[in-house]
Tab-separated table of C-alpha atoms in Angstrom:
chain	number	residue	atom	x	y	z
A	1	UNK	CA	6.148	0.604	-47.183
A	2	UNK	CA	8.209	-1.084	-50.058
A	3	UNK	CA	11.234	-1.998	-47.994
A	4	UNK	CA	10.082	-4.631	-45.281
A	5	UNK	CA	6.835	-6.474	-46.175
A	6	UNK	CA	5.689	-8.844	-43.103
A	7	UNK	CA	7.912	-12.125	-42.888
A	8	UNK	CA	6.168	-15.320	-43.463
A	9	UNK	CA	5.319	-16.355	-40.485
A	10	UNK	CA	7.205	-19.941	-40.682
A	11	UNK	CA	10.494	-19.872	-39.041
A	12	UNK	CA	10.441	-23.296	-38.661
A	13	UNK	CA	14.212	-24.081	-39.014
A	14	UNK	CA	16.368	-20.770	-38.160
A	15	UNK	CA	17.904	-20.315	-42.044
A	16	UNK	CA	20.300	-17.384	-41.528
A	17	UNK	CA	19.715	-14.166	-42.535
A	18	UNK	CA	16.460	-15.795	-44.258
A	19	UNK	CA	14.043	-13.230	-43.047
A	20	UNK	CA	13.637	-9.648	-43.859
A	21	UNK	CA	13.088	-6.751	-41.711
A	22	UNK	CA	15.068	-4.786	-39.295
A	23	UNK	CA	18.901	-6.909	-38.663
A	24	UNK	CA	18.962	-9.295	-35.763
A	25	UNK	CA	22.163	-11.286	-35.292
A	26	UNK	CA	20.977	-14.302	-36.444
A	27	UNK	CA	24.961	-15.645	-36.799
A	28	UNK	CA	24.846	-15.041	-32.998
A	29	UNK	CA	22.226	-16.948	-30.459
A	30	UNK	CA	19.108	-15.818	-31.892
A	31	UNK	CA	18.196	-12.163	-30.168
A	32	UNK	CA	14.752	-12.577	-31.029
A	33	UNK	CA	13.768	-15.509	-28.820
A	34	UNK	CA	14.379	-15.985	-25.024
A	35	UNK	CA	13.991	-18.837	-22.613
A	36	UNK	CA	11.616	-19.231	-20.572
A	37	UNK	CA	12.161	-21.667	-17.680
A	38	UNK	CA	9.420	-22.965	-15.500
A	39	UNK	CA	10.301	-25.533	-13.258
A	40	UNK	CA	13.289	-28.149	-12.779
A	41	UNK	CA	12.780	-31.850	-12.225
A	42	UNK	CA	14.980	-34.714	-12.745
A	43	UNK	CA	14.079	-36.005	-15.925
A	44	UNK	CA	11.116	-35.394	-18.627
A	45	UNK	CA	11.028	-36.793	-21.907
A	46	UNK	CA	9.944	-34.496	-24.827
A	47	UNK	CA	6.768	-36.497	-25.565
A	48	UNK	CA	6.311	-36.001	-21.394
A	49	UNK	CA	5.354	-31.930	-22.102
A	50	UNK	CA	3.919	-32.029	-25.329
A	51	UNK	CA	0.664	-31.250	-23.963
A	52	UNK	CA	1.411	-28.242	-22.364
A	53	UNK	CA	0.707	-24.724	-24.328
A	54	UNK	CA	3.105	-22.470	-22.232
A	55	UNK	CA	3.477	-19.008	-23.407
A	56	UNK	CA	4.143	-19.127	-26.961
A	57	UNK	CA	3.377	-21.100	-30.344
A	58	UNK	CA	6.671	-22.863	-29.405
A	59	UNK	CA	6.779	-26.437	-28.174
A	60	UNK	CA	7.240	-26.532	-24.458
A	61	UNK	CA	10.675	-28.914	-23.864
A	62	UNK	CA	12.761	-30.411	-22.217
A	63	UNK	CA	16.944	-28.820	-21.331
A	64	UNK	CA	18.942	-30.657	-19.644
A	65	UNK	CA	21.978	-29.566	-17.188
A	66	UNK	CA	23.971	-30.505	-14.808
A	67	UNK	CA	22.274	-33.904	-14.370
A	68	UNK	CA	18.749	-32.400	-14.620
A	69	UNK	CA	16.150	-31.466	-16.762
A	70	UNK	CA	14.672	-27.883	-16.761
A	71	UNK	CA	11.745	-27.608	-18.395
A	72	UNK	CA	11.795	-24.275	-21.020
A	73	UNK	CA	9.985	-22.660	-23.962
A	74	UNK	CA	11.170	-20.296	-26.479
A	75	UNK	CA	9.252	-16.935	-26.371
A	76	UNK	CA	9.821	-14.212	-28.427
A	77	UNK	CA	12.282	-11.465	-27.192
A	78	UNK	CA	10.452	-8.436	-27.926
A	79	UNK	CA	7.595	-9.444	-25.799
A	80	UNK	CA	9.346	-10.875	-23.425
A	81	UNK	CA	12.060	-7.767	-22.481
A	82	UNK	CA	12.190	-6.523	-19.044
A	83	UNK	CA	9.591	-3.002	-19.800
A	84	UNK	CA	7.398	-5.246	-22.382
A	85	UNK	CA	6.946	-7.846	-20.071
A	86	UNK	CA	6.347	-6.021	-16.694
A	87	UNK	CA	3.914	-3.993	-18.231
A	88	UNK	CA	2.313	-6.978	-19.701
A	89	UNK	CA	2.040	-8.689	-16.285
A	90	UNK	CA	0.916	-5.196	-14.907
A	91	UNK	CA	-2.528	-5.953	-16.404
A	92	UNK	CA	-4.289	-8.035	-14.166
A	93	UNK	CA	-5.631	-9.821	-17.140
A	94	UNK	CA	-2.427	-10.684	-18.699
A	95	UNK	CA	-0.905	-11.318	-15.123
A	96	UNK	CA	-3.817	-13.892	-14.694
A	97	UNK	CA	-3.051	-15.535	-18.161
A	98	UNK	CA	0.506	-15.490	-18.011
A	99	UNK	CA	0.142	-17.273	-14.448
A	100	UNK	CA	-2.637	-19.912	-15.533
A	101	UNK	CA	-0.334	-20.916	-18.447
A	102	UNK	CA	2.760	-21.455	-15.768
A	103	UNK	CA	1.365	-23.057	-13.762
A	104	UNK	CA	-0.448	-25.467	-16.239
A	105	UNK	CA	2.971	-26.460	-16.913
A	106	UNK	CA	4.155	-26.720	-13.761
A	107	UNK	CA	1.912	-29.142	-13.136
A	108	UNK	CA	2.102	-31.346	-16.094
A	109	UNK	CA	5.817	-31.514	-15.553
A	110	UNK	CA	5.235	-32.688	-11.996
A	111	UNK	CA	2.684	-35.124	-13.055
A	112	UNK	CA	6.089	-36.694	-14.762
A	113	UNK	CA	8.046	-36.938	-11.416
A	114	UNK	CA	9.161	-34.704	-8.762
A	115	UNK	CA	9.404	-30.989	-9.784
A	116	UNK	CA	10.854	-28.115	-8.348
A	117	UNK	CA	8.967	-24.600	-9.270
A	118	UNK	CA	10.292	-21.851	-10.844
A	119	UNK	CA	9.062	-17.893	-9.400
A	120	UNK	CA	6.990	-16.312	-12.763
A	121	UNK	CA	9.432	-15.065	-14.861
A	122	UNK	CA	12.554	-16.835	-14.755
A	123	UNK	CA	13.756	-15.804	-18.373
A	124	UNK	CA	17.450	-15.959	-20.298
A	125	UNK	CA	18.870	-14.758	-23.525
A	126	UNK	CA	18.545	-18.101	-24.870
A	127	UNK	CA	19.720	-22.216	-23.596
A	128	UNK	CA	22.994	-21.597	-23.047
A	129	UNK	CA	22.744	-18.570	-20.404
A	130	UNK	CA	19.380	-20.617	-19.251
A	131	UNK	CA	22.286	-23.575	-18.470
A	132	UNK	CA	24.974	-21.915	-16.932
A	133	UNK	CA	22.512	-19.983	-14.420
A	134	UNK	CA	21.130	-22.808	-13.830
A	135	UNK	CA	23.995	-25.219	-13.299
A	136	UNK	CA	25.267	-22.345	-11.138
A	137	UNK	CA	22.579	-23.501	-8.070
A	138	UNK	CA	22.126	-27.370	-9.075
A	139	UNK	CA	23.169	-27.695	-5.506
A	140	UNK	CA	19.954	-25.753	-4.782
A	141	UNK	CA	17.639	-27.941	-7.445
A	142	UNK	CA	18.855	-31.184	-5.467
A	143	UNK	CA	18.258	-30.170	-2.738
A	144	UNK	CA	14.610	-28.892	-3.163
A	145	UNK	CA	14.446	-31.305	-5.633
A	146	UNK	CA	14.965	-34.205	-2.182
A	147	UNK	CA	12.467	-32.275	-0.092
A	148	UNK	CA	9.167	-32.471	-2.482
A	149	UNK	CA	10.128	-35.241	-3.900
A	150	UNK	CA	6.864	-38.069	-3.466
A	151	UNK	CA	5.220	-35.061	-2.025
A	152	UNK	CA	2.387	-32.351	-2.202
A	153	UNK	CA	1.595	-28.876	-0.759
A	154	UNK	CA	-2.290	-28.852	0.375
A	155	UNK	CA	-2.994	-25.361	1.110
A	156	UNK	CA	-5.384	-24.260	4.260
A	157	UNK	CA	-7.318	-21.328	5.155
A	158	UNK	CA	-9.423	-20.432	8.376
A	159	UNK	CA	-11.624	-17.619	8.292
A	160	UNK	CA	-13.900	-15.969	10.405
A	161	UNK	CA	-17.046	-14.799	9.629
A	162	UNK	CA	-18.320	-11.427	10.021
A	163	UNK	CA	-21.613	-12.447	10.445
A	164	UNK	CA	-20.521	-14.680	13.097
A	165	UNK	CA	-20.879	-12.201	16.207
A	166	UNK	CA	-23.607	-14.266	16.524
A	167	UNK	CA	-26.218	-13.248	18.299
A	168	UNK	CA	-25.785	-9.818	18.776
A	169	UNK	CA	-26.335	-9.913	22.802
A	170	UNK	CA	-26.488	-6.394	23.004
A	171	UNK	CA	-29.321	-6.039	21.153
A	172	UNK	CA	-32.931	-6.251	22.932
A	173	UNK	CA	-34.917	-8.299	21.480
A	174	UNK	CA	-37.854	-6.089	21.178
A	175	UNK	CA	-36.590	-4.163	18.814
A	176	UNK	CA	-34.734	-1.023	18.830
A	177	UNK	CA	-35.968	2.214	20.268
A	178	UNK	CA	-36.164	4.736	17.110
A	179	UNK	CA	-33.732	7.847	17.466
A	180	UNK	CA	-36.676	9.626	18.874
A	181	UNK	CA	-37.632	7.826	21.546
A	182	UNK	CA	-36.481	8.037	25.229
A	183	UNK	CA	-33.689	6.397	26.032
A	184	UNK	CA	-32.954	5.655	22.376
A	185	UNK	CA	-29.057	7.291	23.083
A	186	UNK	CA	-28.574	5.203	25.898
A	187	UNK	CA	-29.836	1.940	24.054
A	188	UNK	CA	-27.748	2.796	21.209
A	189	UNK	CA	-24.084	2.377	23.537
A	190	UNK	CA	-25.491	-0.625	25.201
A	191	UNK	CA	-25.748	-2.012	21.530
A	192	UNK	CA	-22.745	-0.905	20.201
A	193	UNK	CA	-21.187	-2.012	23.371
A	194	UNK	CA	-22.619	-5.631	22.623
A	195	UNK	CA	-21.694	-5.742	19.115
A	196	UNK	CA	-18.348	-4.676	20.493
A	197	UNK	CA	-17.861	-7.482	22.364
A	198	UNK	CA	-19.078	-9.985	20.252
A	199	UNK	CA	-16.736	-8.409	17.670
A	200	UNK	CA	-13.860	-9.356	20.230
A	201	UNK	CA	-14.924	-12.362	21.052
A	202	UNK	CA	-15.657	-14.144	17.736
A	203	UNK	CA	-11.879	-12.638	16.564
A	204	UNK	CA	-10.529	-14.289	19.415
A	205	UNK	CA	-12.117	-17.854	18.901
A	206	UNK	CA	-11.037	-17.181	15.827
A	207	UNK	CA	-7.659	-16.935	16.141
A	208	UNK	CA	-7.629	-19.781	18.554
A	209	UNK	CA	-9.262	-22.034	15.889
A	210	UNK	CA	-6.061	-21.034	13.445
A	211	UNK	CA	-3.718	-22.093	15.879
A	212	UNK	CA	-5.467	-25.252	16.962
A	213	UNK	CA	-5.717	-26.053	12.780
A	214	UNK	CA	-2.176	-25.110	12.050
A	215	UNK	CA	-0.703	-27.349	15.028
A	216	UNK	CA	-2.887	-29.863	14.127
A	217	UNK	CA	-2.519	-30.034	10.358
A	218	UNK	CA	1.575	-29.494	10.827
A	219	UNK	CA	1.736	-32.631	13.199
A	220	UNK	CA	0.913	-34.460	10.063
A	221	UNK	CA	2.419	-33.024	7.583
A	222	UNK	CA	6.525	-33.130	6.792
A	223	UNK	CA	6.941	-29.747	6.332
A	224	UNK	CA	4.668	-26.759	7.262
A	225	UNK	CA	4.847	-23.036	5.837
A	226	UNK	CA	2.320	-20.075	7.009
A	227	UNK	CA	1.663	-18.007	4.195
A	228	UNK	CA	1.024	-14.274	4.632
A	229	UNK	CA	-2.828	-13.878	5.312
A	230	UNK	CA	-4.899	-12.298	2.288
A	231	UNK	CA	-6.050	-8.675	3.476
A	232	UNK	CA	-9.908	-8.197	4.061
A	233	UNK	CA	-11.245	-7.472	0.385
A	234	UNK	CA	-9.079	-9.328	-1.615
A	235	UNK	CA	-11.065	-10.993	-4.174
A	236	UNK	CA	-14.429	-9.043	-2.702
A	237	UNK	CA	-13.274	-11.853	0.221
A	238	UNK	CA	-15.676	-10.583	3.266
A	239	UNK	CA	-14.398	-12.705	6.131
A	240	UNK	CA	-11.201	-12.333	7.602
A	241	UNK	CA	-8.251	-14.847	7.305
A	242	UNK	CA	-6.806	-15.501	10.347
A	243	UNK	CA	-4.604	-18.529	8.615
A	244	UNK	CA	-3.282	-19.258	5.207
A	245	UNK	CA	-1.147	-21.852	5.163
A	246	UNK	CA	0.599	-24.996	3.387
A	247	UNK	CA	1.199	-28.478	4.498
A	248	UNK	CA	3.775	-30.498	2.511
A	249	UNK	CA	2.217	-34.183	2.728
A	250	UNK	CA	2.946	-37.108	0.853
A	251	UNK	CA	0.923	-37.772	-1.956
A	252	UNK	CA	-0.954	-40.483	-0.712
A	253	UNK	CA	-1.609	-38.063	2.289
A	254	UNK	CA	-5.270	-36.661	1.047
A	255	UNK	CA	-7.492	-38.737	2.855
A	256	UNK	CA	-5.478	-37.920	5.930
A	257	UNK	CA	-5.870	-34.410	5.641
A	258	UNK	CA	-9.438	-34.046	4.498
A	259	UNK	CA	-10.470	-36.392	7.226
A	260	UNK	CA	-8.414	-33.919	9.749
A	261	UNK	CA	-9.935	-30.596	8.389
A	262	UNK	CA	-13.516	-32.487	8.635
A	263	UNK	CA	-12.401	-33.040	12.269
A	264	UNK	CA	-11.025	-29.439	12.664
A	265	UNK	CA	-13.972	-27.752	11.544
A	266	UNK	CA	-16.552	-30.208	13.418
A	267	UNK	CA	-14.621	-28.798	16.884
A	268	UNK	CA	-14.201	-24.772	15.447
A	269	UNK	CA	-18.552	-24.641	15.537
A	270	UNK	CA	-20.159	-21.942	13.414
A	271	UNK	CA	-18.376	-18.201	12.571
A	272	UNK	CA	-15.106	-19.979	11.332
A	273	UNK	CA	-14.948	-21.417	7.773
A	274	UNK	CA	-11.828	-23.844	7.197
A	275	UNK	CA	-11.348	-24.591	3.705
A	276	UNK	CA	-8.603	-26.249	1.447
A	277	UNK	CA	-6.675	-26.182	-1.527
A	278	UNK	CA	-4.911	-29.093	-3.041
A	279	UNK	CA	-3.001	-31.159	-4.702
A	280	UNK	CA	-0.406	-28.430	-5.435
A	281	UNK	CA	2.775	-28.779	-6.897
A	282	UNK	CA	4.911	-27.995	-3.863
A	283	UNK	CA	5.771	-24.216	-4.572
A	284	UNK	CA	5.600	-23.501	-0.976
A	285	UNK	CA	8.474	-25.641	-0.319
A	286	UNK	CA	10.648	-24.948	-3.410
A	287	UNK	CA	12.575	-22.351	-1.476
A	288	UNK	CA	14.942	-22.144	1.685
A	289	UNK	CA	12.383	-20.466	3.772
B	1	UNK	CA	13.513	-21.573	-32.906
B	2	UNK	CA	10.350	-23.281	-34.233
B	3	UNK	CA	6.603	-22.475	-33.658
B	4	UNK	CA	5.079	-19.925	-35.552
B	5	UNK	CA	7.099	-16.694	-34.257
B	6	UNK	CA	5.903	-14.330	-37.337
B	7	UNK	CA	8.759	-11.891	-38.701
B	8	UNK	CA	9.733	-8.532	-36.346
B	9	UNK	CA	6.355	-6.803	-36.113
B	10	UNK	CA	4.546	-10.217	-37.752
B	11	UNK	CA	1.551	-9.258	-34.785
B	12	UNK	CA	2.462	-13.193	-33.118
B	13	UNK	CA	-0.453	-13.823	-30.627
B	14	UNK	CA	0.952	-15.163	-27.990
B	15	UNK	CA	-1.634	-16.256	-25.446
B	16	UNK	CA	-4.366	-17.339	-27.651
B	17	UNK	CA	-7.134	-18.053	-26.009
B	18	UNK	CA	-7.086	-22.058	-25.953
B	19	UNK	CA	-3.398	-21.576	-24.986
B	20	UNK	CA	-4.500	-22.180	-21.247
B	21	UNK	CA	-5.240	-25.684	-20.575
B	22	UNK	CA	-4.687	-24.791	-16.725
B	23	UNK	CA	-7.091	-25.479	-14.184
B	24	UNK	CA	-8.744	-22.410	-13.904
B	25	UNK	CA	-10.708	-22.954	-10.973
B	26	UNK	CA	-7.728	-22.562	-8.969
B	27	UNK	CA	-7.691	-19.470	-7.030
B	28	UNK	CA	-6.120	-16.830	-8.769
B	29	UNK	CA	-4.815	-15.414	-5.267
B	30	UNK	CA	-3.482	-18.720	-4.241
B	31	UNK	CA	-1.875	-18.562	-7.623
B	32	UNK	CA	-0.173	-15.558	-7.581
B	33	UNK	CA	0.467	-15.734	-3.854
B	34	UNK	CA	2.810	-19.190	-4.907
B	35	UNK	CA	4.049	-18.289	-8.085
B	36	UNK	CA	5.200	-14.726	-7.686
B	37	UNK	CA	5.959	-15.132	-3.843
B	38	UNK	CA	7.230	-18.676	-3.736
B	39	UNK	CA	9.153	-21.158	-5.820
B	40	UNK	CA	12.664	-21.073	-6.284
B	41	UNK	CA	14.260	-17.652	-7.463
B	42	UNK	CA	17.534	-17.479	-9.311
B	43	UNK	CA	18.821	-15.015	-10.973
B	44	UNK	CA	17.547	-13.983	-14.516
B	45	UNK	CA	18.779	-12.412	-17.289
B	46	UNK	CA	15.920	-10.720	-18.406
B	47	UNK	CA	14.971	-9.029	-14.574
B	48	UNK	CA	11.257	-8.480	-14.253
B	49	UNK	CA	10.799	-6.817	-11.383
B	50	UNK	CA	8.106	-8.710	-9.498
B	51	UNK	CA	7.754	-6.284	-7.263
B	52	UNK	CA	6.424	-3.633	-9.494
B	53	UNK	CA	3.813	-6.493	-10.475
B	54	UNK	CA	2.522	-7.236	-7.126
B	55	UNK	CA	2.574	-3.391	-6.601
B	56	UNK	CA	0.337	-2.970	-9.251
B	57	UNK	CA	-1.590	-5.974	-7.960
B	58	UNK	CA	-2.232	-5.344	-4.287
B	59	UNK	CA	-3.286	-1.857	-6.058
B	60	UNK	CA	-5.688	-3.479	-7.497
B	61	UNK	CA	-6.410	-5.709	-4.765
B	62	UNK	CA	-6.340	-8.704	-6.318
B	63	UNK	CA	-4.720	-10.435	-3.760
B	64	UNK	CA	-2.362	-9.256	-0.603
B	65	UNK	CA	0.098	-11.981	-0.390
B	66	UNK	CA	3.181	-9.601	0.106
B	67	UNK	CA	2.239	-6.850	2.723
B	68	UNK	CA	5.594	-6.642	4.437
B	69	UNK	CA	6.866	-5.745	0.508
B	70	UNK	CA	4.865	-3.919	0.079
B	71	UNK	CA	5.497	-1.795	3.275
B	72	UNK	CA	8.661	-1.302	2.811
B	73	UNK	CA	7.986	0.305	-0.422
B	74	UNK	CA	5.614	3.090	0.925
B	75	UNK	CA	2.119	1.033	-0.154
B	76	UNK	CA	-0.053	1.105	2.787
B	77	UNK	CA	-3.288	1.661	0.943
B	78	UNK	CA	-4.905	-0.547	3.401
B	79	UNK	CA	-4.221	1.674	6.408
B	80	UNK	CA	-6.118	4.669	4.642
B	81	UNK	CA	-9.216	2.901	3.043
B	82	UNK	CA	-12.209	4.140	4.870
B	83	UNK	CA	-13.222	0.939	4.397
B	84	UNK	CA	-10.425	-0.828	6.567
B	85	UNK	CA	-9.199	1.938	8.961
B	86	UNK	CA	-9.599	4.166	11.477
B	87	UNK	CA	-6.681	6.489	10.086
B	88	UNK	CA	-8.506	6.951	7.051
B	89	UNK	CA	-10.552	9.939	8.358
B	90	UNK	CA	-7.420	11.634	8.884
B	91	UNK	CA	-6.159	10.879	5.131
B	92	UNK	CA	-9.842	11.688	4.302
B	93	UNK	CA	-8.615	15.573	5.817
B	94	UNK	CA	-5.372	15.643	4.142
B	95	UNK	CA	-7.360	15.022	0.751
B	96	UNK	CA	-9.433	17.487	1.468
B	97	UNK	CA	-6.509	19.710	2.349
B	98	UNK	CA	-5.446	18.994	-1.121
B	99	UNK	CA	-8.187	19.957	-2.925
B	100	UNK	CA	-8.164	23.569	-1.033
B	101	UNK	CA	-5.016	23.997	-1.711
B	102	UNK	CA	-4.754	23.079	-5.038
B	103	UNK	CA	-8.246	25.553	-5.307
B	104	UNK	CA	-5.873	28.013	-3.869
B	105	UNK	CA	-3.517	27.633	-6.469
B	106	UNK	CA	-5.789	27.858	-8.852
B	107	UNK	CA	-7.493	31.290	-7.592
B	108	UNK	CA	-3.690	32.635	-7.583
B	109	UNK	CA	-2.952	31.836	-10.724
B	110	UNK	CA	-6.309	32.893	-12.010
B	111	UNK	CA	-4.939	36.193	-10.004
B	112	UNK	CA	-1.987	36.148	-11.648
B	113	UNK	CA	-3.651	37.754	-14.760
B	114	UNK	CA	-6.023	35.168	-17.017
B	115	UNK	CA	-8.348	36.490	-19.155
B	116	UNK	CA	-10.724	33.653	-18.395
B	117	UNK	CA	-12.370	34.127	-14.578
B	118	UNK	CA	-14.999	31.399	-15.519
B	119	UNK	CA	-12.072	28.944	-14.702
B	120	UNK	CA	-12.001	25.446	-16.271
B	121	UNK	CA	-14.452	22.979	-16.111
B	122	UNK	CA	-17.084	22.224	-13.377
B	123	UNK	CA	-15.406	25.110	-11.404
B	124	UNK	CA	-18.168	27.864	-10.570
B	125	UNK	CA	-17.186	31.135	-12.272
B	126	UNK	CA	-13.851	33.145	-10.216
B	127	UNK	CA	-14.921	36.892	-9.427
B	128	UNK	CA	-11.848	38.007	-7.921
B	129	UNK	CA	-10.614	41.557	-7.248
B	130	UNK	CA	-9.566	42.399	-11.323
B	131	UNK	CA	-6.168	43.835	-11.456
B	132	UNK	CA	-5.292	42.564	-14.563
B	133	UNK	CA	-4.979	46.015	-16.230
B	134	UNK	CA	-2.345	47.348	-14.270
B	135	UNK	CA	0.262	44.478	-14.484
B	136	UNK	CA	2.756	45.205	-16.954
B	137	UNK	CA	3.042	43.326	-20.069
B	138	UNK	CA	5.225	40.886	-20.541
């Protein structure tokens, strides 16, 4: 009660020892901040992320290493620790947040020149273990940083419809017997048989479809990555994804690839939706594999 | 270093609500798909296991961008969901198997010498063969 009233809340400069409350090493890197690092490009300016709100109050800059910039934000340590932290991102809600705000600066960073992505929380006890870890696999930020370079990551998705058995052929088109009348047993396996089939064959011509998109879309892309399909009910989705993948085209490659999909879906008919996602910041095609 | 990080326990709100600028008609499963499954990965100091997360996730269902992970860690929710399996009828057996047995539990211990045969909540009253007497105290 009398011995720690709240700290201002303007640590603008780091005085030491300035603030109250429980001791934190503040002759040491400061234990009550961490670095958060969110993607790696060649060069940004300060003024280049200014806009950006991150994850914290702090400004979202600019650390350079090894010849390259990382871009990084202070956030404070006791939110940030490994238990706070994964049980923060264990609420889908604060998961979503957390993920909007990276990738809002993902993407202003790569509206600055070519930027490599880092995976959600890539954190460090402050710049200098953020630098050597990251000077550690410069090799790898070249690298990646060569391959998207000039380039973007469309994402595409083919699904099939469930509603796309079509017309049902096993169904009479007089209507169905009641479960009273004669024959209504017999009518009833000739139906299911029908929807059955249909069933089969619209999963089928749907699977042909992703193959036919994916070999098409890959021939003009640079670089091609299938994602793992989204399982039925993810996101209350009803149709089933037979593709989900990501084409790495250069940026001036969107009217190329919208005028393919339009082409793609013109040949696929009814029961399979194609649909696309794009510009991304090449995430895809950060990585080795 | 700067910003307005408040003292230890200064309550900092960290994601206010105009903190997002992001484009928030992306798809939040093509999000989370990328950003948890794909750009580079090196190692942290501060190790968040993203695993737990999409755990938690798939649980949830927001998305299933990771189902071979999530195999290998004994998640299969999928395969038992009435909704999405055959197999499920069997898990829908074992649950019920459950629930007798934990029943059966229940009646034993009730057995066992509780003063209380109406049971606990919702359960219909026990009227079970009342030995209590005899047992020995404790």
């Amino acid at each position: 009660m009398t011995d720690t009233a709240p700290a201002p809340a303007t640590a603008h400069d780091r005085p030491a020892a300035a603030q109250d409350g429980p001791a934190t090493a503040h002759d040491r890197p400061d234990r009550t901040v961490a670095t958060w690092v969110f993607a790696v490009g060649r060069a940004y300016g300060a003024e280049d992320l200014a806009g950006a709100a991150g994850l914290s109050a702090a400004p979202v800059r600019p650390l350079a290493f090894a010849g390259l910039t990382a871009v990084v934000q202070d956030v404070p340590a006791a939110l940030f620790g490994r238990e706070a932290l994964t049980e923060r991102l264990s609420d889908p809600g604060e998961l979503e947040r957390c993920a909007r705000a990276h990738h809002a600066v993902v993407t202003a960073a790569a509206a600055c020149g070519p930027t490599v992505p880092m995976a959600l929380a890539t954190l460090y006890l402050g710049d200098e273990r953020a630098r050597a870890a990251l000077t550690a696999d410069a090799g790898r930020f070249r690298t990646a940083l060569e391959r998207v370079g000039g380039r973007v990551e469309w994402g595409v998705k083919v699904y099939a419809r469930p509603d796309a058995a079509g017309a049902r052929p096993g169904v009479p088109a007089g209507g169905v017997p009641g479960p009273d009348a004669p024959g209504a047993g017999r009518a009833y396996l000739e139906r299911m048989r029908g929807v059955q089939r249909a069933r089969e064959e619209g999963r089928s011509s749907a699977l042909r479809t992703a193959e036919e998109v994916h070999a098409a879309l890959s021939a003009l892309a640079v670089a091609a990555r299938r994602l793992r399909p989204h399982g039925p009910g993810a996101s209350g989705e009803r149709r089933t994804q037979v593709l989900n993948a990501a084409y790495l085209l250069p940026e001036s490659g969107a009217d190329r690839i919208a005028a393919a999909v339009e082409e793609l879906r013109g040949r696929a008919g009814a029961g399979v939706d194609i649909e696309t996602s794009g510009p991304w910041v090449p995430y895809s095609f950060a990585g080795e594999a | 270093m700067n910003g307005g990080r408040g003292g230890p326990g200064g309550g900092v709100e960290v994601w206010s609500e105009h903190s997002v600028p992001g484009p928030s008609a992306t798809n939040l499963a093509d999000l989370l798909e990328r950003i948890l499954d794909k750009g580079i990965v090196i190692a942290g100091d501060i190790k968040v296991d993203l695993l737990d997360i999409e755990l938690l996730t798939i649980r949830l269902r927001l998305f299933i961008a990771s189902v071979d992970t999530a195999k290998k860690a004994g998640i299969d929710w999928w395969e038992t969901d009435p909704a999405m399996s055959s197999r499920a009828a069997r898990s829908e057996l074992l649950e019920e198997n459950r629930r007798l047995r934990e029943r059966v539990e229940l009646l034993e211990a009730v057995e066992d010498g509780s003063d209380d045969p109406d049971g606990e909540d919702g359960l219909p009253p026990l009227r079970l063969r009342t030995r209590k007497r005899e047992y020995p105290r404790r």
